[in-house]
Amino acid sequence: MFQNFKKSLVGAVALTVISTAAFAENWRGWNIHVDGYPNTIAMDKFAELLSEKTGGEVTLQMFHGGTLGSQPDAVEQVRAGALEVGNFNLGPIGPIVAEANVVSLPFVFKDVPHMFRVLDSEGGAAIAAGMAAKGLMPLAWYDAGARSFYNGEKAINTPADVTGMKVRVMNNDLFTGMIAELGGNPSPMAFAEVYQALKTGVVDGAENNWPSYESTGHFEVAGYYSLSQHLIIPECICVNTAAFEGLSADMQAAVTEAAQESALLQRELWAEREAASRVAVEKAGVVVNEVADKAPFQAAMAPVYEAYFETNPGLRPLVELIQATD
Ligand code: GTR
């Protein structure tokens, strides 16, 4: 009798182990950034929290430094389910998800807190729904600060300073339009190629936030950083929609909670790194200038907005909602 009990206990334990293993989801995640970057640390934290909160039913192996490919490729891989997770900037998602492209309109947000207020409201829900419908379920938003212009020749103060300049942008027609309207030559290019392109003069300049300008070493080959702050684009922890929806409600809640906690950490680390990156590059000799009057840059963007509304007439209310959000 005791023997039988022992046998069935062993059987039950073995069954549990098998069933847990059978249902365990082993996800793979993409991140473009290097070790020590806020997003890298926060995505590792996400992986850790995921195991903890799901009791090991969902695990995540992170691949940092863009080792699994460029961002546009990784976005497609997550959509297709070849990868389950990505820490994406919404810039390269815009061409796929019209609603998500509103955040890539130049000067659409007043500042980062404004962006988060929008994301936490109706506007954010519309963007998230659009993304989920295209296979990219955003579980939390990361801070990516504001993007400004940099180049190796001169301080940029007016649109005329951009005229004739070859400027690298992320893949998105809004960004090529933005540079063209300033009189420059836009050059869409993968992030990993920008350092060499700046160094060899394939492009004259680029644009990014403080931490990316610093962590990539772009400041070494493009020593003028001009605070145009023309783009404020959020980033996401995005999960393949089908993979997320295939989880039980409890597991979905645990995964979402892990993502939200990771985002809280990322935003804290981001604030520290933004300040530290600026100090570091200034110490290395970078010339930083405020752009005293941003109005001419904003005015030059009118055709970019018009072209956007022409292609997406239904999204005018979303843009107006953003602009009306305090
Ligand atoms: C960074 C962003 C990356 C990537 C990069 C770029 O700020 O975090 O995801 O979009 O910019 O310029 O390609």
XYZ file of C-alpha atoms and ligand atoms in Angstrom:
339
model
C 0.000 0.000 0.000
C 2.777 2.334 1.027
C 4.730 1.160 -1.990
C 1.791 1.954 -4.241
C 1.384 5.374 -2.716
C 5.074 6.054 -3.246
C 4.835 4.891 -6.834
C 1.873 7.073 -7.615
C 3.536 10.028 -5.928
C 6.599 9.557 -8.078
C 4.310 9.268 -11.071
C 2.522 12.486 -10.186
C 5.775 14.360 -9.712
C 7.107 13.053 -13.012
C 3.893 14.069 -14.731
C 4.093 17.579 -13.323
C 7.656 17.963 -14.526
C 6.730 16.733 -17.989
C 3.677 18.932 -18.253
C 5.551 22.045 -17.069
C 8.270 21.330 -19.607
C 5.713 20.716 -22.327
C 4.037 24.067 -21.689
C 7.178 26.115 -21.037
C 7.609 28.900 -23.551
C 11.245 29.637 -24.293
C 11.259 33.035 -25.936
C 14.102 34.755 -27.741
C 14.519 38.510 -27.633
C 16.232 41.132 -29.784
C 17.924 44.303 -28.564
C 20.235 46.585 -30.517
C 22.146 48.116 -27.631
C 25.468 47.330 -25.980
C 26.183 46.103 -22.448
C 25.512 48.670 -19.770
C 22.966 50.606 -21.881
C 19.736 51.242 -19.934
C 17.662 49.125 -22.329
C 20.099 46.222 -22.162
C 19.990 46.164 -18.374
C 16.212 46.583 -18.339
C 15.634 43.816 -20.912
C 17.790 41.457 -18.832
C 15.646 42.436 -15.859
C 12.548 41.670 -17.926
C 13.924 38.174 -18.622
C 14.631 37.633 -14.936
C 11.186 38.881 -13.831
C 9.514 36.804 -16.522
C 10.921 33.545 -15.119
C 10.121 34.612 -11.575
C 6.560 35.770 -12.157
C 5.551 32.923 -14.462
C 7.173 30.270 -12.266
C 9.412 29.344 -15.199
C 6.538 28.814 -17.623
C 7.823 31.650 -19.793
C 11.545 32.227 -20.158
C 13.442 34.688 -22.323
C 16.904 34.505 -23.765
C 18.082 37.972 -24.762
C 20.380 38.672 -27.711
C 21.891 42.125 -27.322
C 24.007 44.316 -29.567
C 21.894 43.682 -32.677
C 23.477 40.224 -33.096
C 20.210 38.900 -34.546
C 20.107 41.519 -37.281
C 19.032 45.074 -38.050
C 15.978 46.612 -36.430
C 13.697 46.551 -39.508
C 14.543 42.848 -39.951
C 13.973 42.085 -36.277
C 10.579 43.825 -36.373
C 9.587 41.487 -39.205
C 10.925 38.468 -37.339
C 8.855 39.266 -34.260
C 5.778 39.855 -36.402
C 6.318 36.483 -38.075
C 6.994 34.719 -34.768
C 10.566 33.732 -35.699
C 11.496 35.747 -32.594
C 9.057 36.405 -29.785
C 10.359 39.622 -28.224
C 11.961 42.888 -29.302
C 12.902 46.148 -27.648
C 11.956 48.362 -30.556
C 11.975 52.047 -31.270
C 8.628 53.008 -32.802
C 10.415 54.803 -35.668
C 11.023 51.667 -37.752
C 7.564 50.316 -36.794
C 5.770 53.328 -38.284
C 5.961 52.129 -41.899
C 4.109 48.951 -40.849
C 1.619 50.365 -38.341
C -0.001 53.638 -39.401
C -1.249 54.460 -35.870
C 2.241 53.975 -34.425
C 3.685 56.377 -36.969
C 2.093 59.405 -35.297
C 4.897 59.373 -32.690
C 7.427 59.821 -35.491
C 5.961 63.094 -36.704
C 8.629 65.702 -35.965
C 7.817 67.907 -32.948
C 4.525 66.107 -32.261
C 5.318 65.869 -28.531
C 6.189 68.875 -26.375
C 8.573 66.852 -24.251
C 9.060 63.354 -22.825
C 6.486 63.704 -19.994
C 3.932 64.782 -22.620
C 4.746 61.669 -24.641
C 4.155 59.422 -21.626
C 0.868 61.187 -20.804
C -0.306 60.461 -24.339
C 0.865 56.848 -24.198
C -0.940 56.329 -20.889
C -4.228 57.599 -22.320
C -6.612 56.976 -25.204
C -3.946 57.868 -27.767
C -1.620 55.202 -26.415
C -4.425 52.644 -26.504
C -5.045 53.394 -30.199
C -1.338 53.043 -30.981
C -1.103 49.783 -29.011
C -4.180 48.328 -30.721
C -2.752 49.160 -34.144
C 0.518 47.465 -33.247
C -1.136 44.372 -31.757
C -3.209 43.955 -34.918
C 0.027 43.850 -36.939
C 1.620 41.187 -34.738
C 3.557 43.460 -32.363
C 1.935 43.566 -28.940
C 3.476 46.401 -26.873
C 3.576 45.447 -23.186
C 5.395 48.500 -21.837
C 6.947 51.747 -23.040
C 10.604 52.700 -22.656
C 12.052 56.213 -22.671
C 14.317 57.152 -25.570
C 14.593 60.861 -24.811
C 14.729 63.393 -27.614
C 16.746 63.076 -30.809
C 18.956 65.922 -31.990
C 21.250 66.516 -34.975
C 24.984 65.951 -34.934
C 27.695 66.257 -37.532
C 31.407 66.799 -37.917
C 31.385 70.257 -39.458
C 29.426 72.888 -37.595
C 26.785 73.755 -35.048
C 23.251 73.624 -36.467
C 21.079 76.567 -35.476
C 18.693 77.020 -38.394
C 17.236 74.851 -41.160
C 19.663 76.544 -43.552
C 22.504 74.867 -41.641
C 21.117 71.475 -42.696
C 20.875 72.460 -46.361
C 23.112 70.290 -48.507
C 24.017 68.035 -45.605
C 23.818 64.271 -46.012
C 22.056 63.032 -42.900
C 21.504 59.430 -41.819
C 17.972 58.620 -40.670
C 16.138 55.493 -39.535
C 14.011 53.718 -42.154
C 10.806 55.718 -42.354
C 9.472 58.102 -45.012
C 8.651 60.639 -42.321
C 12.352 60.972 -41.527
C 13.493 61.202 -45.134
C 10.752 63.817 -45.647
C 11.916 65.691 -42.562
C 15.518 66.002 -43.830
C 14.417 66.825 -47.369
C 12.203 69.668 -46.092
C 15.221 71.100 -44.286
C 17.116 71.047 -47.581
C 19.337 68.108 -46.661
C 19.929 64.734 -48.320
C 18.380 61.970 -46.237
C 20.195 58.656 -46.083
C 18.263 55.786 -44.464
C 20.711 53.308 -43.010
C 20.954 50.606 -40.350
C 22.151 51.779 -36.935
C 25.204 49.490 -37.027
C 26.525 51.153 -40.186
C 26.374 54.745 -39.026
C 29.763 54.960 -37.305
C 31.685 53.958 -40.447
C 29.468 56.119 -42.628
C 30.223 59.166 -40.482
C 33.892 58.329 -40.299
C 34.364 57.863 -44.032
C 32.149 60.786 -45.017
C 29.410 58.657 -46.596
C 27.143 60.850 -44.480
C 27.915 64.225 -42.894
C 25.666 63.809 -39.913
C 22.984 61.854 -38.124
C 20.510 62.353 -35.313
C 19.945 60.549 -32.054
C 19.556 60.888 -28.290
C 22.459 61.417 -25.868
C 22.960 57.774 -24.810
C 23.033 56.412 -28.377
C 25.306 59.243 -29.572
C 27.697 58.345 -26.794
C 27.462 54.519 -26.627
C 28.034 54.086 -30.379
C 31.091 56.347 -30.379
C 29.453 58.607 -32.977
C 30.652 61.576 -30.930
C 34.228 60.626 -31.831
C 33.557 61.207 -35.531
C 30.819 63.869 -35.379
C 31.718 66.373 -32.686
C 28.950 68.974 -33.012
C 25.713 68.134 -31.188
C 22.879 70.635 -31.702
C 19.853 70.400 -29.430
C 17.108 70.485 -32.057
C 15.107 67.813 -30.188
C 12.998 67.313 -33.304
C 11.902 63.754 -32.540
C 10.683 62.245 -29.282
C 9.935 58.608 -30.047
C 9.050 55.979 -27.461
C 10.302 52.419 -27.483
C 8.439 49.256 -26.564
C 8.859 45.840 -25.158
C 7.001 44.161 -27.978
C 5.891 40.541 -28.027
C 4.614 38.558 -30.989
C 0.843 38.924 -30.638
C 0.020 35.247 -31.212
C 2.659 34.123 -28.677
C 1.183 36.478 -26.089
C -2.403 35.565 -26.830
C -1.548 31.878 -26.639
C -0.814 32.275 -22.927
C -3.398 31.797 -20.183
C -4.886 34.961 -18.664
C -2.757 34.476 -15.543
C 0.416 34.125 -17.562
C -0.470 37.160 -19.690
C -0.885 39.191 -16.511
C 2.463 37.956 -15.161
C 4.263 38.753 -18.430
C 2.722 42.222 -18.577
C 3.665 42.906 -14.968
C 7.264 41.872 -15.692
C 7.356 44.229 -18.678
C 5.932 47.143 -16.703
C 8.459 46.663 -13.899
C 11.247 46.488 -16.447
C 10.035 49.785 -17.930
C 10.098 51.503 -14.532
C 13.715 50.445 -14.149
C 14.558 51.505 -17.718
C 13.154 55.003 -17.186
C 15.218 55.498 -14.031
C 18.378 54.241 -15.716
C 17.589 56.358 -18.752
C 17.471 59.589 -16.779
C 20.848 58.816 -15.224
C 22.458 57.770 -18.499
C 21.182 60.787 -20.442
C 22.924 63.093 -18.007
C 26.061 60.940 -17.803
C 26.363 60.629 -21.599
C 26.201 64.374 -22.044
C 28.892 64.922 -19.431
C 31.082 62.237 -21.012
C 30.925 63.576 -24.556
C 31.436 67.166 -23.454
C 34.474 66.051 -21.551
C 35.716 64.389 -24.737
C 35.473 67.745 -26.539
C 32.056 67.658 -28.175
C 30.644 71.121 -28.918
C 27.028 71.305 -27.756
C 24.680 74.092 -28.721
C 21.099 74.912 -27.791
C 18.869 75.734 -30.743
C 17.513 79.070 -29.556
C 14.631 79.194 -32.026
C 13.031 75.904 -33.006
C 10.078 77.584 -34.744
C 11.686 77.605 -38.228
C 12.381 73.861 -37.927
C 8.782 73.255 -36.865
C 7.383 75.432 -39.654
C 9.439 73.526 -42.220
C 7.656 70.304 -41.174
C 4.220 71.397 -42.487
C 4.598 69.451 -45.773
C 5.637 66.333 -43.816
C 2.383 66.520 -41.854
C 0.371 67.203 -45.017
C 1.853 64.180 -46.795
C 1.123 62.063 -43.728
C -2.533 63.151 -43.620
C -2.901 62.596 -47.330
C -1.845 58.962 -46.938
C -3.632 58.497 -43.593
C -6.689 60.766 -43.543
C -8.219 58.708 -40.736
C -5.368 59.517 -38.365
C -5.879 63.258 -38.168
C -8.014 62.909 -34.996
C -5.226 60.942 -33.286
C -2.696 63.664 -34.071
C -5.152 66.310 -32.865
C -5.740 64.306 -29.694
C -1.988 64.278 -29.050
C -1.719 67.989 -29.696
C -4.693 68.660 -27.392
C -3.246 66.547 -24.557
C -1.729 68.816 -21.887
C 18.357 54.507 -30.877
C 17.267 53.497 -30.601
C 17.495 52.269 -31.438
C 17.666 52.619 -32.886
C 18.652 53.732 -33.072
C 18.760 54.201 -34.527
O 18.114 55.664 -30.133
O 17.256 53.138 -29.243
O 16.430 51.368 -31.264
O 16.420 52.989 -33.391
O 18.367 54.833 -32.244
O 18.973 55.391 -34.746
O 18.665 53.370 -35.434
